[in-house]
Coordinates of C-alpha atoms in Angstrom, one line a residue:
Chain A
X1 CA 170.1 164.2 23.3
X2 CA 168.8 167.6 23.6
X3 CA 164.7 167.3 24.7
X4 CA 162.4 170.0 24.4
X5 CA 159.4 170.5 27.0
X6 CA 156.3 172.7 25.9
X7 CA 154.6 174.5 29.1
X8 CA 152.2 176.2 29.2
X9 CA 150.7 178.5 32.1
X10 CA 147.0 177.7 33.5
X11 CA 144.7 179.2 35.9
X12 CA 145.7 177.3 39.9
X13 CA 142.7 174.5 39.4
X14 CA 142.2 175.0 43.3
X15 CA 140.7 178.7 42.5
X16 CA 137.4 178.5 40.7
X17 CA 137.4 180.6 37.3
X18 CA 136.0 183.8 36.5
X19 CA 134.2 184.8 33.6
X20 CA 135.0 188.4 32.5
X21 CA 133.2 191.3 31.5
X22 CA 133.3 190.6 27.6
X23 CA 131.5 187.0 28.0
X24 CA 133.9 185.4 26.1
X25 CA 137.3 184.7 27.7
X26 CA 138.0 184.7 32.1
X27 CA 138.6 187.5 34.4
X28 CA 142.4 187.0 34.8
X29 CA 142.9 190.0 37.2
X30 CA 143.3 188.1 40.2
X31 CA 144.8 185.0 38.5
X32 CA 147.3 182.9 40.5
X33 CA 149.0 180.8 37.5
X34 CA 150.8 178.0 37.6
X35 CA 152.5 175.5 35.3
X36 CA 149.7 173.1 33.2
X37 CA 150.2 170.3 35.3
X38 CA 150.8 167.9 32.7
X39 CA 153.4 169.6 31.8
X40 CA 155.1 169.5 35.0
X41 CA 154.7 166.0 34.5
X42 CA 156.4 166.4 31.5
X43 CA 159.3 168.4 32.7
X44 CA 159.7 165.6 35.8
X45 CA 160.1 162.6 33.1
X46 CA 162.6 164.7 31.1
X47 CA 164.8 165.5 34.2
X48 CA 164.7 161.8 35.4
X49 CA 165.6 161.1 31.7
X50 CA 168.6 163.7 31.6
X51 CA 169.5 162.6 35.4
X52 CA 169.4 158.2 33.7
X53 CA 171.7 159.6 30.9
X54 CA 169.3 159.0 28.4
X55 CA 169.4 162.8 27.7
X56 CA 172.0 165.7 27.7
X57 CA 170.0 168.4 27.9
X58 CA 166.3 169.9 28.8
X59 CA 164.9 173.0 27.2
X60 CA 161.7 174.1 28.5
X61 CA 159.7 176.4 25.8
X62 CA 156.2 178.8 26.8
X63 CA 153.9 180.9 24.2
X64 CA 152.4 184.1 26.3
X65 CA 153.3 187.3 27.8
X66 CA 156.0 188.7 29.2
X67 CA 155.3 186.7 32.4
X68 CA 155.2 183.3 31.3
X69 CA 159.3 183.6 32.5
X70 CA 157.7 183.3 36.0
X71 CA 156.5 179.6 34.9
X72 CA 159.5 178.6 32.6
X73 CA 161.7 179.9 35.5
X74 CA 160.3 177.3 38.3
X75 CA 160.2 174.6 35.8
X76 CA 164.2 175.7 35.2
X77 CA 164.1 175.5 39.2
X78 CA 163.2 171.9 39.2
X79 CA 165.9 170.7 36.9
X80 CA 165.5 172.0 33.2
X81 CA 168.8 173.6 31.9
X82 CA 167.1 176.8 29.6
X83 CA 164.4 178.1 28.4
X84 CA 162.7 179.8 25.1
X85 CA 159.8 182.4 25.7
X86 CA 157.9 183.0 22.6
X87 CA 156.1 186.5 23.4
X88 CA 152.8 187.2 22.5
X89 CA 149.7 189.0 23.7
X90 CA 147.7 187.2 20.8
X91 CA 145.2 184.7 21.5
X92 CA 146.8 181.3 20.7
X93 CA 144.3 178.2 19.8
X94 CA 146.0 174.6 19.6
X95 CA 146.9 175.0 15.9
X96 CA 148.8 178.2 16.3
X97 CA 150.5 177.0 19.3
X98 CA 151.8 174.1 17.4
X99 CA 153.0 175.9 14.9
X100 CA 155.2 178.3 17.2
X101 CA 156.3 174.9 18.6
X102 CA 157.6 173.4 15.9
X103 CA 159.3 176.7 14.2
X104 CA 161.4 176.5 17.9
X105 CA 161.7 172.7 17.4
X106 CA 163.8 173.6 14.0
X107 CA 165.9 175.5 15.4
X108 CA 167.6 172.8 17.6
X109 CA 168.7 169.4 16.9
X110 CA 166.2 167.7 19.6
X111 CA 165.7 164.4 19.6
X112 CA 162.5 164.2 21.5
X113 CA 159.5 166.1 22.7
X114 CA 157.4 165.4 25.7
X115 CA 154.8 167.7 26.9
X116 CA 151.0 167.4 29.2
X117 CA 148.6 165.3 26.9
X118 CA 146.1 168.7 27.6
X119 CA 146.3 172.1 29.6
X120 CA 143.7 172.2 32.4
X121 CA 142.3 176.1 30.8
X122 CA 141.3 174.5 27.6
X123 CA 141.2 170.8 28.2
X124 CA 141.3 170.6 23.8
X125 CA 144.2 168.3 24.3
X126 CA 145.0 168.7 20.1
X127 CA 148.6 170.7 20.9
X128 CA 151.1 167.5 21.2
X129 CA 149.0 165.6 18.1
X130 CA 149.5 168.6 16.0
X131 CA 152.8 169.3 16.2
X132 CA 153.6 165.6 15.7
X133 CA 152.2 166.2 12.3
X134 CA 153.3 169.4 11.0
X135 CA 156.8 168.2 12.3
X136 CA 156.2 164.2 10.0
X137 CA 156.9 162.7 13.7
X138 CA 155.4 159.9 15.1
X139 CA 153.6 160.4 18.8
X140 CA 153.0 158.5 21.5
X141 CA 150.0 160.3 23.7
X142 CA 148.8 159.7 26.9
X143 CA 151.5 157.9 28.3
X144 CA 151.8 156.2 31.5
X145 CA 155.3 154.9 31.2
X146 CA 158.2 156.5 29.1
X147 CA 161.6 154.5 28.0
X148 CA 163.9 155.4 25.6
X149 CA 166.9 153.0 24.3
X150 CA 168.6 152.7 21.1
X151 CA 167.0 155.8 19.6
X152 CA 163.6 154.7 20.3
X153 CA 160.8 155.0 23.2
X154 CA 158.8 152.2 24.6
X155 CA 155.8 153.7 25.5
X156 CA 152.4 152.7 27.6
X157 CA 149.6 154.4 26.8
X158 CA 146.5 155.1 28.8
X159 CA 143.2 153.8 26.2
X160 CA 140.4 152.8 27.0
X161 CA 139.8 149.4 28.6
X162 CA 143.8 149.3 29.7
X163 CA 146.6 150.0 28.6
X164 CA 148.5 150.0 24.9
X165 CA 152.3 149.7 24.6
X166 CA 153.8 151.0 21.4
X167 CA 157.4 151.7 20.0
X168 CA 158.4 155.0 18.1
X169 CA 161.6 155.8 16.7
X170 CA 163.3 159.2 17.8
X171 CA 162.4 162.1 17.6
X172 CA 159.0 162.0 18.5
X173 CA 156.3 163.4 20.0
X174 CA 155.3 161.9 23.8
X175 CA 152.3 163.0 25.7
X176 CA 151.9 163.1 29.5
X177 CA 148.8 161.0 31.2
X178 CA 148.6 161.8 34.9
X179 CA 150.8 158.5 35.9
X180 CA 153.9 159.0 34.9
X181 CA 155.3 160.1 37.3
X182 CA 155.1 162.7 40.3
X183 CA 156.8 165.7 40.1
X184 CA 159.3 167.2 42.4
X185 CA 159.0 170.5 44.2
X186 CA 161.9 173.0 43.0
X187 CA 164.2 172.9 45.6
X188 CA 165.4 175.9 47.5
X189 CA 168.8 175.5 45.9
X190 CA 167.0 175.0 42.6
X191 CA 165.2 178.4 42.6
X192 CA 168.7 180.4 43.4
X193 CA 170.4 178.3 40.6
X194 CA 167.3 179.2 37.8
X195 CA 167.4 182.8 38.0
X196 CA 171.0 182.5 36.0
X197 CA 170.0 179.9 33.8
X198 CA 169.7 181.1 30.1
X199 CA 166.1 182.2 29.2
X200 CA 165.9 183.3 25.1
X201 CA 163.4 185.3 24.2
X202 CA 161.7 185.7 20.9
X203 CA 158.7 187.3 18.9
X204 CA 156.5 185.0 16.8
X205 CA 157.6 186.8 13.8
X206 CA 161.4 186.0 14.2
X207 CA 160.0 182.6 13.8
X208 CA 158.6 183.1 10.8
X209 CA 155.0 182.4 12.0
X210 CA 151.8 184.0 10.7
X211 CA 149.6 184.5 13.8
X212 CA 146.2 182.7 12.5
X213 CA 144.3 181.3 15.5
X214 CA 141.4 178.2 13.8
X215 CA 139.3 178.5 16.4
X216 CA 137.7 181.9 18.2
X217 CA 135.5 181.6 21.4
X218 CA 132.5 182.9 20.7
X219 CA 130.6 183.2 24.2
X220 CA 131.5 181.6 27.5
X221 CA 128.8 181.0 30.1
X222 CA 128.8 178.9 33.8
X223 CA 126.8 175.6 33.3
X224 CA 123.8 175.5 34.8
X225 CA 124.3 174.4 38.6
X226 CA 123.0 171.0 39.6
X227 CA 120.6 171.1 41.9
X228 CA 121.2 168.4 45.2
X229 CA 121.4 168.2 48.5
X230 CA 118.2 166.3 49.7
X231 CA 119.7 163.9 52.5
X232 CA 117.9 160.3 53.0
X233 CA 118.2 158.7 56.5
X234 CA 118.8 154.8 56.0
X235 CA 119.6 152.7 53.5
X236 CA 116.0 151.1 53.3
X237 CA 114.8 154.6 52.3
X238 CA 117.8 155.3 49.4
X239 CA 116.5 151.9 47.9
X240 CA 112.8 153.0 48.4
X241 CA 113.3 156.7 46.7
X242 CA 115.6 155.4 43.9
X243 CA 112.5 152.4 43.2
X244 CA 109.8 155.1 43.3
X245 CA 111.0 158.6 43.1
X246 CA 113.7 158.3 41.1
X247 CA 112.8 154.9 38.9
X248 CA 116.2 153.7 38.5
X249 CA 116.3 150.4 40.1
Chain B
X1 CA 129.3 173.8 3.3
X2 CA 130.5 170.1 1.6
X3 CA 130.5 166.8 2.8
X4 CA 130.8 165.5 6.1
X5 CA 133.3 162.5 7.0
X6 CA 132.7 160.7 10.3
X7 CA 135.3 158.4 11.7
X8 CA 133.3 154.9 12.7
X9 CA 135.3 153.0 15.6
X10 CA 135.1 149.3 15.6
X11 CA 135.8 147.1 18.4
X12 CA 136.7 143.9 17.3
X13 CA 134.7 144.4 14.4
X14 CA 131.7 146.0 15.6
X15 CA 130.7 149.4 15.6
X16 CA 131.5 151.7 18.9
X17 CA 128.2 152.9 20.6
X18 CA 130.5 156.3 21.1
X19 CA 130.7 156.1 17.3
X20 CA 126.6 156.6 17.0
X21 CA 127.0 159.4 19.1
X22 CA 129.4 161.0 17.2
X23 CA 127.0 160.4 13.7
X24 CA 124.1 161.9 15.5
X25 CA 126.4 165.4 16.1
X26 CA 127.5 164.9 12.7
X27 CA 123.4 164.9 11.5
X28 CA 123.0 168.1 13.8
X29 CA 126.2 169.5 11.9
X30 CA 124.9 168.6 8.8
X31 CA 122.0 170.6 9.3
X32 CA 123.1 173.8 11.0
X33 CA 125.9 174.3 9.1
X34 CA 124.1 173.0 5.4
X35 CA 126.4 170.5 4.2
X36 CA 126.0 168.0 1.5
X37 CA 126.7 164.6 1.7
X38 CA 127.3 162.6 5.7
X39 CA 130.2 159.9 4.4
X40 CA 131.6 157.3 7.0
X41 CA 134.5 155.7 7.5
X42 CA 135.5 152.6 9.0
X43 CA 139.0 151.3 9.2
X44 CA 141.2 148.1 10.3
X45 CA 139.7 143.6 9.9
X46 CA 136.6 143.1 9.4
X47 CA 136.0 147.1 8.2
X48 CA 134.5 145.7 4.9
X49 CA 131.0 144.3 7.0
X50 CA 131.1 147.4 9.5
X51 CA 130.7 149.3 6.5
X52 CA 127.7 146.9 5.3
X53 CA 126.4 147.1 8.7
X54 CA 126.5 151.5 9.5
X55 CA 125.6 151.7 6.1
X56 CA 121.7 152.2 7.4
X57 CA 122.4 154.8 10.4
X58 CA 121.3 157.6 7.4
X59 CA 124.8 157.8 5.4
X60 CA 125.2 158.9 1.8
X61 CA 128.2 156.5 1.9
X62 CA 130.2 154.0 3.4
X63 CA 134.2 153.3 3.0
X64 CA 136.3 150.7 4.6
X65 CA 140.2 149.6 4.5
X66 CA 141.1 146.5 5.4
X67 CA 144.8 146.9 5.1
X68 CA 146.8 145.0 7.1
X69 CA 148.7 147.8 7.7
X70 CA 146.0 149.6 10.1
X71 CA 145.3 145.8 12.0
X72 CA 146.4 147.8 15.0
X73 CA 145.7 151.5 15.8
X74 CA 148.7 153.8 15.0
X75 CA 148.3 157.6 14.7
X76 CA 150.0 158.4 12.1
X77 CA 149.6 155.5 9.3
X78 CA 145.3 156.2 10.2
X79 CA 145.4 160.4 10.3
X80 CA 147.5 160.0 6.8
X81 CA 145.0 157.4 5.3
X82 CA 142.0 159.4 6.6
X83 CA 143.3 163.0 5.8
X84 CA 144.1 161.6 2.1
X85 CA 140.1 160.4 2.0
X86 CA 139.3 164.2 2.9
X87 CA 141.5 165.6 1.0
X88 CA 140.1 163.4 -2.2
X89 CA 136.8 164.9 -1.9
X90 CA 134.4 167.2 -1.5
X91 CA 135.2 167.5 2.1
X92 CA 134.7 170.1 4.2
X93 CA 133.9 168.7 8.2
X94 CA 135.0 166.0 9.9
X95 CA 134.2 164.3 13.0
X96 CA 134.7 161.4 15.7
X97 CA 133.9 160.5 18.9
X98 CA 136.2 161.9 21.5
X99 CA 137.3 158.4 22.8
X100 CA 140.5 157.8 23.3
X101 CA 141.4 157.0 19.7
X102 CA 139.5 159.6 18.6
X103 CA 141.1 162.1 20.6
X104 CA 144.5 160.7 19.1
X105 CA 143.7 160.6 16.3
X106 CA 141.8 163.7 15.2
X107 CA 144.0 166.7 15.9
X108 CA 146.8 164.8 13.6
X109 CA 144.0 164.4 11.1
X110 CA 143.8 168.3 11.4
X111 CA 146.6 169.4 10.9
X112 CA 147.3 167.6 7.7
X113 CA 143.9 169.3 6.3
X114 CA 145.0 172.7 7.5
X115 CA 141.7 172.3 9.6
X116 CA 141.2 173.8 12.8
X117 CA 139.2 171.8 15.8
X118 CA 136.4 171.8 18.2
X119 CA 136.9 168.8 20.7
X120 CA 135.2 167.2 22.7
X121 CA 131.5 169.0 21.8
X122 CA 128.8 168.7 23.5
X123 CA 125.9 170.3 21.5
X124 CA 125.3 172.2 18.4
X125 CA 124.2 175.9 18.7
X126 CA 121.6 177.4 16.8
X127 CA 123.3 179.5 15.6
X128 CA 126.1 177.0 14.5
X129 CA 128.6 177.3 17.1
X130 CA 129.8 174.4 19.1
X131 CA 129.4 174.1 22.8
X132 CA 132.7 172.6 24.5
X133 CA 133.4 172.8 27.9
X134 CA 136.4 174.2 29.7
X135 CA 138.8 174.3 32.9
X136 CA 137.1 170.9 34.3
X137 CA 133.7 171.9 33.1
X138 CA 133.4 175.2 35.3
X139 CA 132.8 177.1 31.8
X140 CA 131.1 176.2 28.5
X141 CA 132.2 178.2 25.7
X142 CA 130.3 178.7 22.1
X143 CA 133.3 178.6 19.8
X144 CA 133.6 179.0 16.0
X145 CA 135.7 177.0 13.7
X146 CA 137.2 180.0 11.4
X147 CA 139.4 178.2 9.4
X148 CA 137.6 176.7 5.5
X149 CA 137.9 172.8 6.8
X150 CA 136.4 171.9 10.3
X151 CA 137.6 169.2 13.1
X152 CA 135.3 168.3 15.5
X153 CA 135.1 165.4 18.8
X154 CA 132.0 164.8 19.9
X155 CA 131.6 164.1 24.1
X156 CA 129.6 160.4 23.4
X157 CA 127.6 161.0 26.2
X158 CA 126.3 164.3 25.3
X159 CA 124.4 163.2 22.2
X160 CA 121.7 159.8 21.5
X161 CA 123.5 157.4 19.1
X162 CA 122.2 157.5 16.3
X163 CA 119.3 155.9 14.5
X164 CA 118.1 153.9 11.6
X165 CA 117.4 155.8 8.5
X166 CA 118.3 155.5 4.9
X167 CA 121.2 153.0 3.6
X168 CA 124.1 154.7 1.8
X169 CA 126.2 152.5 -0.4
X170 CA 129.8 151.0 0.4
X171 CA 133.1 151.8 -0.9
X172 CA 136.3 150.6 -0.7
X173 CA 138.7 153.4 0.2
X174 CA 142.7 152.8 0.2
X175 CA 145.1 152.8 2.4
X176 CA 147.8 155.6 2.3
X177 CA 151.1 155.0 4.6
X178 CA 152.9 158.1 6.7
X179 CA 156.0 159.6 5.0
X180 CA 158.6 158.7 7.9
X181 CA 158.7 155.4 10.2
X182 CA 155.6 155.6 12.8
X183 CA 156.8 152.9 15.1
X184 CA 154.9 149.8 15.7
X185 CA 152.3 148.5 18.4
X186 CA 153.9 145.8 21.0
X187 CA 150.1 145.0 23.2
X188 CA 147.4 146.0 24.7
X189 CA 146.7 144.9 28.0
X190 CA 142.4 144.9 28.9
X191 CA 141.8 145.7 32.6
X192 CA 139.3 143.1 32.0
X193 CA 136.0 141.5 33.7
X194 CA 133.0 141.0 32.1
X195 CA 131.3 144.6 33.3
X196 CA 129.7 147.3 30.9
X197 CA 132.1 149.5 29.5
X198 CA 132.4 152.2 31.7
X199 CA 131.4 155.2 29.3
X200 CA 128.4 152.7 28.4
X201 CA 127.0 151.9 31.0
X202 CA 123.8 152.7 32.4
X203 CA 124.7 152.6 35.8
X204 CA 128.1 153.7 37.2
X205 CA 129.1 152.4 41.0
X206 CA 132.0 154.8 41.9
X207 CA 134.9 154.5 44.7
X208 CA 136.8 156.7 46.4
X209 CA 140.1 157.0 48.4
X210 CA 137.7 156.3 51.0
X211 CA 137.7 152.9 50.3
X212 CA 141.5 152.4 51.3
X213 CA 142.5 149.0 49.2
X214 CA 142.4 147.8 46.0
X215 CA 141.0 144.3 47.9
X216 CA 138.3 146.9 49.5
X217 CA 137.6 148.0 46.1
X218 CA 136.5 143.9 45.4
X219 CA 135.0 143.4 48.4
X220 CA 132.4 146.6 48.8
X221 CA 132.1 147.9 45.2
X222 CA 132.4 145.0 42.8
X223 CA 129.7 143.0 44.5
X224 CA 127.3 145.8 44.3
X225 CA 128.1 147.1 41.1
X226 CA 127.3 142.9 40.2
X227 CA 123.8 143.1 41.7
X228 CA 123.2 146.3 39.7
X229 CA 125.1 145.3 36.5
X230 CA 127.2 148.0 36.6
X231 CA 130.7 149.1 35.5
X232 CA 132.9 150.5 38.3
X233 CA 134.8 153.8 38.5
X234 CA 136.9 155.4 40.9
X235 CA 138.2 159.1 41.5
X236 CA 141.9 160.1 40.8
X237 CA 142.6 159.8 44.7
X238 CA 141.8 156.0 44.4
X239 CA 143.5 155.3 40.9
X240 CA 146.7 157.3 42.6
X241 CA 146.6 154.9 45.3
X242 CA 146.5 152.0 43.6
X243 CA 143.5 151.1 44.6
X244 CA 142.2 151.0 41.0
X245 CA 143.4 150.6 37.3
X246 CA 144.1 154.1 35.7
X247 CA 141.1 153.2 33.0
X248 CA 138.3 153.7 35.4
X249 CA 139.2 157.1 36.7
X250 CA 136.2 159.4 36.0
X251 CA 136.9 163.1 35.9
X252 CA 138.4 165.9 34.0
X253 CA 141.3 163.8 32.7
X254 CA 139.6 160.6 32.5
X255 CA 136.4 159.2 31.4
X256 CA 133.3 161.4 31.5
X257 CA 130.2 159.5 31.8
X258 CA 126.8 160.2 32.3
X259 CA 125.0 156.9 33.0
X260 CA 121.0 157.1 34.8
X261 CA 122.3 155.9 38.0
X262 CA 125.8 157.3 39.2
X263 CA 126.7 155.9 42.7
X264 CA 129.5 157.9 44.6
X265 CA 131.0 155.6 47.6
X266 CA 133.5 157.2 50.0
X267 CA 134.3 160.4 46.9
X268 CA 134.6 164.0 48.1
X269 CA 133.5 165.5 45.1
X270 CA 136.7 167.5 43.6
X271 CA 135.5 169.5 40.6
X272 CA 137.9 167.3 38.5
X273 CA 136.1 164.4 39.6
X274 CA 132.3 166.0 39.4
X275 CA 133.8 167.7 35.2
X276 CA 133.3 163.6 34.8
X277 CA 129.9 162.4 36.3
X278 CA 128.1 165.6 37.1
X279 CA 125.5 165.2 33.6
X280 CA 124.5 161.9 34.9
X281 CA 120.8 161.8 35.4
X282 CA 120.6 160.2 39.6
X283 CA 123.5 160.9 41.8
X284 CA 123.3 158.9 44.8
X285 CA 126.9 159.8 47.5
X286 CA 127.3 157.9 50.4
X287 CA 130.2 159.3 52.6
X288 CA 131.1 159.4 56.3
X289 CA 131.5 163.2 56.0
X290 CA 128.6 165.4 56.2
X291 CA 129.8 168.2 54.6
X292 CA 132.1 166.6 51.4
X293 CA 130.9 169.0 48.3
X294 CA 129.4 165.8 46.6
X295 CA 126.5 166.1 48.7
X296 CA 126.0 169.2 47.4
X297 CA 125.5 167.8 43.3
X298 CA 124.0 164.8 44.6
X299 CA 119.8 163.5 44.4
X300 CA 120.3 161.4 47.0
X301 CA 122.9 161.6 49.8
X302 CA 123.6 159.5 52.5
X303 CA 125.5 160.0 55.1
X304 CA 127.2 157.1 56.5
X305 CA 130.6 154.9 56.7
X306 CA 130.6 153.3 53.3
X307 CA 131.8 149.4 54.9
X308 CA 128.5 149.2 56.4
X309 CA 126.4 151.1 54.3
X310 CA 127.4 149.0 51.0
X311 CA 126.8 145.7 52.1
X312 CA 123.3 146.1 53.4
X313 CA 122.8 148.1 50.2
X314 CA 123.9 145.5 48.1
X315 CA 121.8 143.5 50.0
X316 CA 118.7 145.5 50.0
X317 CA 118.7 145.8 46.1
X318 CA 119.4 142.2 45.5
X319 CA 116.3 141.7 47.9
X320 CA 113.9 144.1 45.6
X321 CA 115.3 142.2 42.9
X322 CA 114.3 138.4 44.4
X323 CA 117.9 137.1 43.8

């Protein structure tokens, strides 16, 4: 079974993002890019499935400018076998991303798509579900445990109030939550090997997808900063202010 | 614009408060976008009775479907049933609360209905654009859905629950199967307890990694939560360390809460955690480290060892409540 793992590059979450001069995008001139952490978990899960004999090949796919290749190489250094880069400089929203990924999926014979439940830049959390709908495949989102056996995936999902378990026939789409696994660091020999692994470049047009976004960002602003910082000296003072000042007790 | 369909989520036959927040958002959208009728849809067991009860929240019409195929939530049959309703009417807008079901279901419906989606909106702007957080809440974006059909998920804490208004009619909606094998529900395991639901609670007491163990959560966090009638939350670090179950996680990728009072004990205040609680009315931070970033946003900070402060705080609140 071949596994397709969509990978998005996002700004490093340890650095605060800055707005660009146009007021509708972020300034990426100094941005350090990383693999979306949820996608990294997906790559790890796919590699583990391959190591366990449940999968034969792991293909990663990225969308964006030329240098997204850096993140794809990183996931190949972790252990993915090959990569596809769909090159575009256009704004790609969730539905366009899903249409592109659906076209990539149809070019190969994949048994499973596994990807992050959300990207930590847009925080939209849509692409896996849209992709599943476009491909008429079942979905199991927010996975914290995945077991593949006999052409089916048994997936434990993180849902409101607890954990839910589903079984879906494959091919299907699984989206990963935080506690599915802890991604490995790319080992040094892996980094050397990754340079020689195949990376296919495609254009959106080659895939026959019309690059139409359905959502447009009109403006971006910083949220109002919360004014905190007041300190109390003791538990007794805390209770007093919560009672008399904040009136929440 | 055409009509609005609101997905109303049931839990054991009762309407979720989060869905009432989605109704409020839908009413704002109706006004801003000049939409037609407001229609609610309820699926699954006891949805007929729940539809009759929910009709009073200002709806023009309520639809329900009690097909046994919808007994347990599963994305594909739910999405095909909802999208069939959308395609069969004058609808231009679909709205759901951003609960785990709303988040799982809405993009699937949007795809089947050729709609663009704005996720987790926190406001409807005067110009009709939708405000939503990005980058863990570091940025607020005003977005426009440019497609004719529009899907929206609503952050429940950002909209007050709908109040009763005019009552609409109640009709049955047909079940529409997915065109492929969608899988099956196996089991649900709740993390249990009698405490209020984290997303709805008026008071939340959260613990961080400084708690050091699940036993200490029980010993120090639970008694304070119980004397306050509060829900219990946790930081990602505490959940990752196994001190608290997954669905207690407050933050960018966990639950977003906005209670009247949020008490953060032993939580340093990473941006990802703040994204899930910074809209709380009053924030209290208790931390040994006076430099912890949580103090910058806390209304009241107490620099103290939580293993001493929490039992004292519990006792003090018990005393003033006369327990």
